Structures are given as C-alpha cells and as structure tokens.
PDB file of C-alpha atoms in Angstrom:
ATOM      1  CA  MET F   1      90.160  36.924 126.946  1.00  0.00           C
ATOM      2  CA  ILE F   2      93.110  35.569 128.883  1.00  0.00           C
ATOM      3  CA  ILE F   3      92.340  32.048 127.653  1.00  0.00           C
ATOM      4  CA  ALA F   4      92.169  33.210 124.028  1.00  0.00           C
ATOM      5  CA  THR F   5      95.507  35.012 124.365  1.00  0.00           C
ATOM      6  CA  SER F   6      97.251  31.973 125.873  1.00  0.00           C
ATOM      7  CA  VAL F   7      95.841  29.463 123.401  1.00  0.00           C
ATOM      8  CA  SER F   8      96.015  31.354 120.112  1.00  0.00           C
ATOM      9  CA  PRO F   9      99.841  31.225 119.655  1.00  0.00           C
ATOM     10  CA  HIS F  10      99.685  27.411 119.726  1.00  0.00           C
ATOM     11  CA  LEU F  11      96.290  26.908 118.090  1.00  0.00           C
ATOM     12  CA  PHE F  12      97.599  26.017 114.627  1.00  0.00           C
ATOM     13  CA  TRP F  13     100.353  23.796 116.016  1.00  0.00           C
ATOM     14  CA  ILE F  14      97.904  21.901 118.224  1.00  0.00           C
ATOM     15  CA  THR F  15      95.471  21.602 115.317  1.00  0.00           C
ATOM     16  CA  SER F  16      98.183  20.150 113.114  1.00  0.00           C
ATOM     17  CA  ARG F  17      99.206  17.672 115.807  1.00  0.00           C
ATOM     18  CA  ALA F  18      95.635  16.553 116.387  1.00  0.00           C
ATOM     19  CA  ALA F  19      94.956  16.186 112.668  1.00  0.00           C
ATOM     20  CA  GLY F  20      98.152  14.176 112.232  1.00  0.00           C
ATOM     21  CA  ILE F  21      97.122  11.750 114.966  1.00  0.00           C
ATOM     22  CA  VAL F  22      93.635  11.432 113.512  1.00  0.00           C
ATOM     23  CA  SER F  23      95.019  10.769 110.022  1.00  0.00           C
ATOM     24  CA  LEU F  24      97.347   8.062 111.343  1.00  0.00           C
ATOM     25  CA  VAL F  25      94.521   6.333 113.230  1.00  0.00           C
ATOM     26  CA  LEU F  26      92.124   6.509 110.271  1.00  0.00           C
ATOM     27  CA  ALA F  27      94.798   5.305 107.843  1.00  0.00           C
ATOM     28  CA  SER F  28      95.558   2.317 110.091  1.00  0.00           C
ATOM     29  CA  LEU F  29      91.874   1.411 110.284  1.00  0.00           C
ATOM     30  CA  ALA F  30      91.488   1.861 106.519  1.00  0.00           C
ATOM     31  CA  VAL F  31      94.414  -0.493 105.855  1.00  0.00           C
ATOM     32  CA  SER F  32      92.896  -3.069 108.218  1.00  0.00           C
ATOM     33  CA  ALA F  33      89.482  -2.793 106.550  1.00  0.00           C
ATOM     34  CA  GLY F  34      91.033  -3.205 103.113  1.00  0.00           C
ATOM     35  CA  LEU F  35      92.942  -6.313 104.193  1.00  0.00           C
ATOM     36  CA  VAL F  36      89.908  -7.837 105.916  1.00  0.00           C
ATOM     37  CA  MET F  37      88.003  -7.551 102.627  1.00  0.00           C
ATOM     38  CA  SER F  38      90.455  -9.986 101.039  1.00  0.00           C
ATOM     39  CA  LEU F  39      89.681 -12.735 103.559  1.00  0.00           C
ATOM     40  CA  ARG F  40      87.444 -15.508 102.248  1.00  0.00           C
ATOM     41  CA  MET F  41      85.402 -15.650 105.435  1.00  0.00           C
ATOM     42  CA  MET F  42      84.400 -11.986 104.986  1.00  0.00           C
ATOM     43  CA  ARG F  43      83.092 -12.209 101.424  1.00  0.00           C
ATOM     44  CA  ALA F  44      79.484 -11.954 102.605  1.00  0.00           C
ATOM     45  CA  ARG F  45      80.271  -8.672 104.375  1.00  0.00           C
ATOM     46  CA  ARG F  46      82.357  -7.252 101.541  1.00  0.00           C
ATOM     47  CA  PRO F  47      79.818  -4.568 100.436  1.00  0.00           C
ATOM     48  CA  ASP F  48      79.701  -3.137 103.976  1.00  0.00           C
ATOM     49  CA  LEU F  49      83.491  -3.268 104.261  1.00  0.00           C
ATOM     50  CA  VAL F  50      83.908  -1.458 100.944  1.00  0.00           C
ATOM     51  CA  ILE F  51      81.814   1.437 102.235  1.00  0.00           C
ATOM     52  CA  LEU F  52      83.689   1.484 105.550  1.00  0.00           C
ATOM     53  CA  HIS F  53      87.036   1.399 103.748  1.00  0.00           C
ATOM     54  CA  GLU F  54      86.039   4.315 101.524  1.00  0.00           C
ATOM     55  CA  VAL F  55      84.798   6.408 104.467  1.00  0.00           C
ATOM     56  CA  LEU F  56      88.004   5.790 106.432  1.00  0.00           C
ATOM     57  CA  SER F  57      90.141   6.599 103.384  1.00  0.00           C
ATOM     58  CA  LEU F  58      88.371   9.889 102.690  1.00  0.00           C
ATOM     59  CA  GLY F  59      88.621  10.788 106.370  1.00  0.00           C
ATOM     60  CA  THR F  60      92.352  10.109 106.225  1.00  0.00           C
ATOM     61  CA  LEU F  61      92.801  12.429 103.249  1.00  0.00           C
ATOM     62  CA  ALA F  62      90.814  15.211 104.933  1.00  0.00           C
ATOM     63  CA  ALA F  63      92.850  14.891 108.139  1.00  0.00           C
ATOM     64  CA  LEU F  64      96.094  14.916 106.127  1.00  0.00           C
ATOM     65  CA  ALA F  65      95.074  18.163 104.439  1.00  0.00           C
ATOM     66  CA  VAL F  66      94.336  19.794 107.808  1.00  0.00           C
ATOM     67  CA  HIS F  67      97.583  18.403 109.230  1.00  0.00           C
ATOM     68  CA  GLY F  68      99.672  20.123 106.589  1.00  0.00           C
ATOM     69  CA  LEU F  69      97.713  23.321 105.939  1.00  0.00           C
ATOM     70  CA  ALA F  70      97.320  24.150 109.639  1.00  0.00           C
ATOM     71  CA  LEU F  71     101.084  24.615 109.875  1.00  0.00           C
ATOM     72  CA  LEU F  72     100.858  27.616 107.570  1.00  0.00           C
ATOM     73  CA  GLY F  73      99.274  29.559 110.431  1.00  0.00           C
ATOM     74  CA  ASP F  74     101.967  28.681 112.937  1.00  0.00           C
ATOM     75  CA  HIS F  75     104.101  31.797 113.530  1.00  0.00           C
ATOM     76  CA  PHE F  76     106.874  29.927 115.325  1.00  0.00           C
ATOM     77  CA  LEU F  77     107.850  27.586 112.461  1.00  0.00           C
ATOM     78  CA  SER F  78     106.454  29.859 109.706  1.00  0.00           C
ATOM     79  CA  PRO F  79     106.647  27.311 106.856  1.00  0.00           C
ATOM     80  CA  THR F  80     105.794  28.184 103.282  1.00  0.00           C
ATOM     81  CA  LEU F  81     103.467  26.204 101.044  1.00  0.00           C
ATOM     82  CA  ALA F  82     106.507  24.671  99.351  1.00  0.00           C
ATOM     83  CA  ASP F  83     107.885  23.615 102.746  1.00  0.00           C
ATOM     84  CA  ILE F  84     104.839  21.493 103.539  1.00  0.00           C
ATOM     85  CA  ALA F  85     104.246  20.235  99.995  1.00  0.00           C
ATOM     86  CA  LEU F  86     107.695  19.430  98.575  1.00  0.00           C
ATOM     87  CA  PRO F  87     110.099  16.837 100.009  1.00  0.00           C
ATOM     88  CA  PHE F  88     113.483  18.157 101.232  1.00  0.00           C
ATOM     89  CA  ALA F  89     112.367  21.785 100.837  1.00  0.00           C
ATOM     90  CA  TRP F  90     112.030  22.518 104.563  1.00  0.00           C
ATOM     91  CA  SER F  91     115.031  22.734 106.852  1.00  0.00           C
ATOM     92  CA  TYR F  92     112.988  21.663 109.901  1.00  0.00           C
ATOM     93  CA  LYS F  93     113.805  17.974 110.560  1.00  0.00           C
ATOM     94  CA  THR F  94     114.235  17.540 106.839  1.00  0.00           C
ATOM     95  CA  LEU F  95     114.435  13.743 106.708  1.00  0.00           C
ATOM     96  CA  TRP F  96     111.398  12.964 108.866  1.00  0.00           C
ATOM     97  CA  THR F  97     109.384  15.778 107.300  1.00  0.00           C
ATOM     98  CA  SER F  98     110.204  14.586 103.782  1.00  0.00           C
ATOM     99  CA  ILE F  99     109.198  11.011 104.627  1.00  0.00           C
ATOM    100  CA  GLY F 100     105.870  12.339 105.857  1.00  0.00           C
ATOM    101  CA  ILE F 101     105.340  14.463 102.732  1.00  0.00           C
ATOM    102  CA  ILE F 102     106.143  11.544 100.416  1.00  0.00           C
ATOM    103  CA  GLY F 103     103.855   9.226 102.362  1.00  0.00           C
ATOM    104  CA  GLY F 104     101.099  11.844 102.426  1.00  0.00           C
ATOM    105  CA  TRP F 105     101.192  12.457  98.684  1.00  0.00           C
ATOM    106  CA  ALA F 106     101.263   8.714  98.054  1.00  0.00           C
ATOM    107  CA  LEU F 107      98.150   8.223 100.183  1.00  0.00           C
ATOM    108  CA  ILE F 108      96.387  11.050  98.364  1.00  0.00           C
ATOM    109  CA  ILE F 109      97.263   9.784  94.876  1.00  0.00           C
ATOM    110  CA  LEU F 110      96.480   6.148  95.681  1.00  0.00           C
ATOM    111  CA  GLY F 111      93.256   7.105  97.431  1.00  0.00           C
ATOM    112  CA  VAL F 112      91.997   9.232  94.555  1.00  0.00           C
ATOM    113  CA  SER F 113      92.995   6.518  92.051  1.00  0.00           C
ATOM    114  CA  TYR F 114      90.074   4.454  93.392  1.00  0.00           C
ATOM    115  CA  TYR F 115      87.721   6.672  91.406  1.00  0.00           C
ATOM    116  CA  ALA F 116      89.770   6.137  88.240  1.00  0.00           C
ATOM    117  CA  ARG F 117      90.156   2.379  88.588  1.00  0.00           C
ATOM    118  CA  HIS F 118      88.008   1.647  85.524  1.00  0.00           C
ATOM    119  CA  ALA F 119      90.215   3.848  83.370  1.00  0.00           C
ATOM    120  CA  LEU F 120      93.398   2.307  84.785  1.00  0.00           C
ATOM    121  CA  GLY F 121      92.155  -1.264  84.509  1.00  0.00           C
ATOM    122  CA  ALA F 122      91.188  -3.506  87.423  1.00  0.00           C
ATOM    123  CA  ASN F 123      94.387  -5.586  87.552  1.00  0.00           C
ATOM    124  CA  ARG F 124      96.675  -2.594  87.125  1.00  0.00           C
ATOM    125  CA  TRP F 125      94.817  -0.663  89.810  1.00  0.00           C
ATOM    126  CA  ARG F 126      94.992  -3.547  92.307  1.00  0.00           C
ATOM    127  CA  LYS F 127      98.762  -3.782  91.878  1.00  0.00           C
ATOM    128  CA  LEU F 128      99.081  -0.022  92.276  1.00  0.00           C
ATOM    129  CA  HIS F 129      96.796   0.019  95.319  1.00  0.00           C
ATOM    130  CA  ARG F 130      99.084  -2.386  97.185  1.00  0.00           C
ATOM    131  CA  LEU F 131     101.577   0.460  97.549  1.00  0.00           C
ATOM    132  CA  THR F 132      99.161   2.009 100.053  1.00  0.00           C
ATOM    133  CA  ALA F 133     100.721  -0.148 102.753  1.00  0.00           C
ATOM    134  CA  LEU F 134     104.138   1.431 102.074  1.00  0.00           C
ATOM    135  CA  ALA F 135     102.655   4.935 102.237  1.00  0.00           C
ATOM    136  CA  TRP F 136     101.000   4.047 105.550  1.00  0.00           C
ATOM    137  CA  ILE F 137     104.301   2.735 106.939  1.00  0.00           C
ATOM    138  CA  ALA F 138     105.973   5.968 105.819  1.00  0.00           C
ATOM    139  CA  GLY F 139     103.393   7.857 107.892  1.00  0.00           C
ATOM    140  CA  ILE F 140     104.254   5.795 110.956  1.00  0.00           C
ATOM    141  CA  VAL F 141     107.990   6.400 110.437  1.00  0.00           C
ATOM    142  CA  HIS F 142     107.331  10.135 110.030  1.00  0.00           C
ATOM    143  CA  THR F 143     105.292  10.212 113.244  1.00  0.00           C
ATOM    144  CA  MET F 144     107.824   8.286 115.300  1.00  0.00           C
ATOM    145  CA  GLY F 145     110.739  10.373 114.023  1.00  0.00           C
ATOM    146  CA  GLU F 146     109.195  13.834 114.205  1.00  0.00           C
ATOM    147  CA  GLY F 147     105.953  13.638 116.177  1.00  0.00           C
ATOM    148  CA  THR F 148     105.828  15.622 119.396  1.00  0.00           C
ATOM    149  CA  ASP F 149     103.828  12.883 121.108  1.00  0.00           C
ATOM    150  CA  ALA F 150     105.867   9.953 119.775  1.00  0.00           C
ATOM    151  CA  GLY F 151     107.515   9.260 123.134  1.00  0.00           C
ATOM    152  CA  GLN F 152     104.323   9.413 125.188  1.00  0.00           C
ATOM    153  CA  MET F 153     102.948   6.130 126.546  1.00  0.00           C
ATOM    154  CA  TRP F 154      99.346   7.002 125.678  1.00  0.00           C
ATOM    155  CA  PHE F 155     100.356   7.624 122.073  1.00  0.00           C
ATOM    156  CA  LEU F 156     102.364   4.398 121.790  1.00  0.00           C
ATOM    157  CA  ALA F 157      99.484   2.410 123.289  1.00  0.00           C
ATOM    158  CA  MET F 158      96.996   3.993 120.892  1.00  0.00           C
ATOM    159  CA  LEU F 159      99.302   3.377 117.921  1.00  0.00           C
ATOM    160  CA  ALA F 160      99.717  -0.271 118.936  1.00  0.00           C
ATOM    161  CA  VAL F 161      95.940  -0.767 119.124  1.00  0.00           C
ATOM    162  CA  VAL F 162      95.353   0.450 115.556  1.00  0.00           C
ATOM    163  CA  ALA F 163      98.636  -0.477 113.863  1.00  0.00           C
ATOM    164  CA  VAL F 164      99.398  -3.972 115.182  1.00  0.00           C
ATOM    165  CA  PRO F 165      96.201  -5.540 113.740  1.00  0.00           C
ATOM    166  CA  ALA F 166      96.975  -3.962 110.360  1.00  0.00           C
ATOM    167  CA  ILE F 167     100.541  -5.322 110.456  1.00  0.00           C
ATOM    168  CA  VAL F 168      99.280  -8.821 111.354  1.00  0.00           C
ATOM    169  CA  LEU F 169      96.705  -8.759 108.542  1.00  0.00           C
ATOM    170  CA  LEU F 170      99.364  -7.529 106.129  1.00  0.00           C
ATOM    171  CA  ALA F 171     101.648 -10.421 107.100  1.00  0.00           C
ATOM    172  CA  VAL F 172      98.796 -12.920 106.716  1.00  0.00           C
ATOM    173  CA  ARG F 173      97.996 -11.532 103.269  1.00  0.00           C
ATOM    174  CA  TYR F 174     101.620 -11.770 102.173  1.00  0.00           C
ATOM    175  CA  LEU F 175     102.149 -15.306 103.519  1.00  0.00           C
ATOM    176  CA  THR F 176      98.872 -16.517 102.035  1.00  0.00           C
ATOM    177  CA  GLU F 177      99.795 -15.249  98.595  1.00  0.00           C
ATOM    178  CA  GLU F 178     103.249 -16.821  98.805  1.00  0.00           C
ATOM    179  CA  GLU F 179     101.924 -20.255  99.833  1.00  0.00           C
ATOM    180  CA  THR F 180      99.121 -20.419  97.265  1.00  0.00           C
ATOM    181  CA  PRO F 181     100.342 -22.580  94.349  1.00  0.00           C
ATOM    182  CA  ARG F 182      99.985 -21.061  90.953  1.00  0.00           C
ATOM    183  CA  PRO F 183      97.993 -23.079  88.422  1.00  0.00           C
ATOM    184  CA  THR F 184     100.104 -24.735  85.748  1.00  0.00           C
ATOM    185  CA  ALA F 185      99.641 -23.534  82.241  1.00  0.00           C
ATOM    186  CA  GLY F 186      97.627 -25.998  80.164  1.00  0.00           C
ATOM    187  CA  PRO F 187      97.432 -26.349  76.408  1.00  0.00           C
ATOM    188  CA  ARG F 188      96.077 -23.406  74.543  1.00  0.00           C
ATOM    189  CA  ASN F 189      92.411 -23.632  73.579  1.00  0.00           C
ATOM    190  CA  PRO F 190      91.922 -27.232  74.778  1.00  0.00           C
ATOM    191  CA  ARG F 191      89.028 -29.037  73.108  1.00  0.00           C
ATOM    192  CA  PRO F 192      86.623 -31.241  75.047  1.00  0.00           C
ATOM    193  CA  ARG F 193      86.933 -34.973  74.537  1.00  0.00           C
ATOM    194  CA  GLU F 194      83.434 -35.040  73.084  1.00  0.00           C
ATOM    195  CA  GLU F 195      84.626 -32.854  70.207  1.00  0.00           C
ATOM    196  CA  LEU F 196      87.797 -34.842  69.561  1.00  0.00           C
ATOM    197  CA  GLN F 197      86.249 -38.330  69.700  1.00  0.00           C
ATOM    198  CA  PRO F 198      84.020 -38.126  66.576  1.00  0.00           C
ATOM    199  CA  ARG F 199      86.931 -36.823  64.519  1.00  0.00           C
ATOM    200  CA  ARG F 200      89.158 -39.705  65.637  1.00  0.00           C
ATOM    201  CA  VAL F 201      86.454 -42.251  64.782  1.00  0.00           C
ATOM    202  CA  ALA F 202      85.925 -40.681  61.361  1.00  0.00           C
ATOM    203  CA  ASP F 203      89.657 -40.774  60.632  1.00  0.00           C
ATOM    204  CA  HIS F 204      89.799 -44.430  61.681  1.00  0.00           C
ATOM    205  CA  GLU F 205      86.863 -45.371  59.472  1.00  0.00           C
ATOM    206  CA  ALA F 206      88.367 -43.536  56.531  1.00  0.00           C
ATOM    207  CA  ARG F 207      91.564 -45.584  56.846  1.00  0.00           C
ATOM    208  CA  GLU F 208      89.608 -48.864  56.961  1.00  0.00           C
ATOM    209  CA  LEU F 209      87.568 -48.236  53.774  1.00  0.00           C
ATOM    210  CA  PRO F 210      89.138 -49.506  50.504  1.00  0.00           C
ATOM    211  CA  ALA F 211      90.283 -46.899  48.099  1.00  0.00           C
ATOM    212  CA  ALA F 212      87.736 -46.153  45.367  1.00  0.00           C
ATOM    213  CA  PRO F 213      88.883 -46.995  41.776  1.00  0.00           C
ATOM    214  CA  ARG F 214      89.840 -44.080  39.641  1.00  0.00           C
ATOM    215  CA  PRO F 215      87.459 -43.349  36.745  1.00  0.00           C
ATOM    216  CA  ALA F 216      88.833 -44.321  33.332  1.00  0.00           C
ATOM    217  CA  GLY F 217      89.905 -41.407  31.207  1.00  0.00           C
ATOM    218  CA  PRO F 218      89.317 -41.015  27.502  1.00  0.00           C
ATOM    219  CA  ALA F 219      90.956 -43.673  25.297  1.00  0.00           C
ATOM    220  CA  LEU F 220      93.852 -42.535  23.211  1.00  0.00           C
ATOM    221  CA  GLY F 221      93.743 -43.778  19.632  1.00  0.00           C
TER     222      GLY F 221
END
C-alpha cells in the first residue's frame, strides 16, 4: 500500500516519459530501416525490410499516442486535450512542446499515408514520405529541449546508438542522389534504325526512277 501511494502521483508522468523514449528509439530504427531499403546491396532483403519498417513505424505511432495521452492523467501539469494536441496552446515550455506536437502529427500523418499510397500515386507519395526525416529530427529536438532525461549520460549514449546510424544513412542517401547524373532528354518517340532504313531506301529509289509520261487528254477540235 505504501508503494502504491508513493508511485501513483508520478505514474502518468513516468509512463509518458517511458513512452516518449520508446517512440524516439523506434522512430530512429524505422528511419534507418527505410534508408537501408534504398541501398542497392539490400535489394534481395527488401521484402523483409519492408515488414520490419512497417512494424517499427506502427510501434512508433502507438508509443507516441501513449506519450501524449498519458499526460492527461498527470495532476501536477494537468494539461487539457488541446494542450497536448495543438501547437502553441500549452504554456508549459511552449516552444519545445510545440516542436514535439508538430513532429508527432507529421509522423502520424506520414505513417498513415503509407496505406493510401495507391490513391496518392507512387511518385507523389515517395516525395511526401521523405518529410519523415524532418519529423524525426523534430522529435529529437523536442526531446533534447524538453526531455527530463536529456542531460543524462545513459540517455545520450542510447540516443547516439540509434540516431547516429540513421543520420549517416540519411547523409549517404542525400549525397548519392546529388552525385547521380540525370539522363539527358532524347528525341521524343525515337524510331529504331531498322524502321527508318527502308523508308530512306524507298525515297532514294523513287528519286532515281524517271518520271512517268502523263497520259494524253482528249483532243480538242
């Protein structure tokens, strides 16, 4: 009974903190898995990586929901639903909180858009999905600016383990795309030489043949 009394006032706050850490770790791993899929050497393992990426993404969204909703039970901060859902609505560390809310909503929208990619179009969805990296970075900024554990060595070490590989892969992806030359635009609807050659020969032969005499018309009397 004593343990329950001492823990309960901080239960929702601790739950929110734990869920926030879990969401950051899962998001970092999901970003890494998504970037690894783009490597040529991993094309054979792409189906397995797609499943892993989806599992990590859904886990991130679930942890984000717990991270925000658990705060509603905290009697010390006592936020409202608008405080945890709308940017700049809460007076508690407004800037860092708003960055986290924006990044969280972006991750949710971009994550759910995966299931609507056919309706959006493959190319349009891929361009939109690249914004996930910015939402993930916003989560890191939110954690470092507002997180209770941001200054702890164990937290910084854990963040480095999961975030540094994702940052390196992101840099490799960006540099690779920049260095890849774009193919030059060729003529529209080019015809094979086999199709053009007979026409050229026919035109040449037509020029070489003498002109046929015109048929005589009716005599005028």
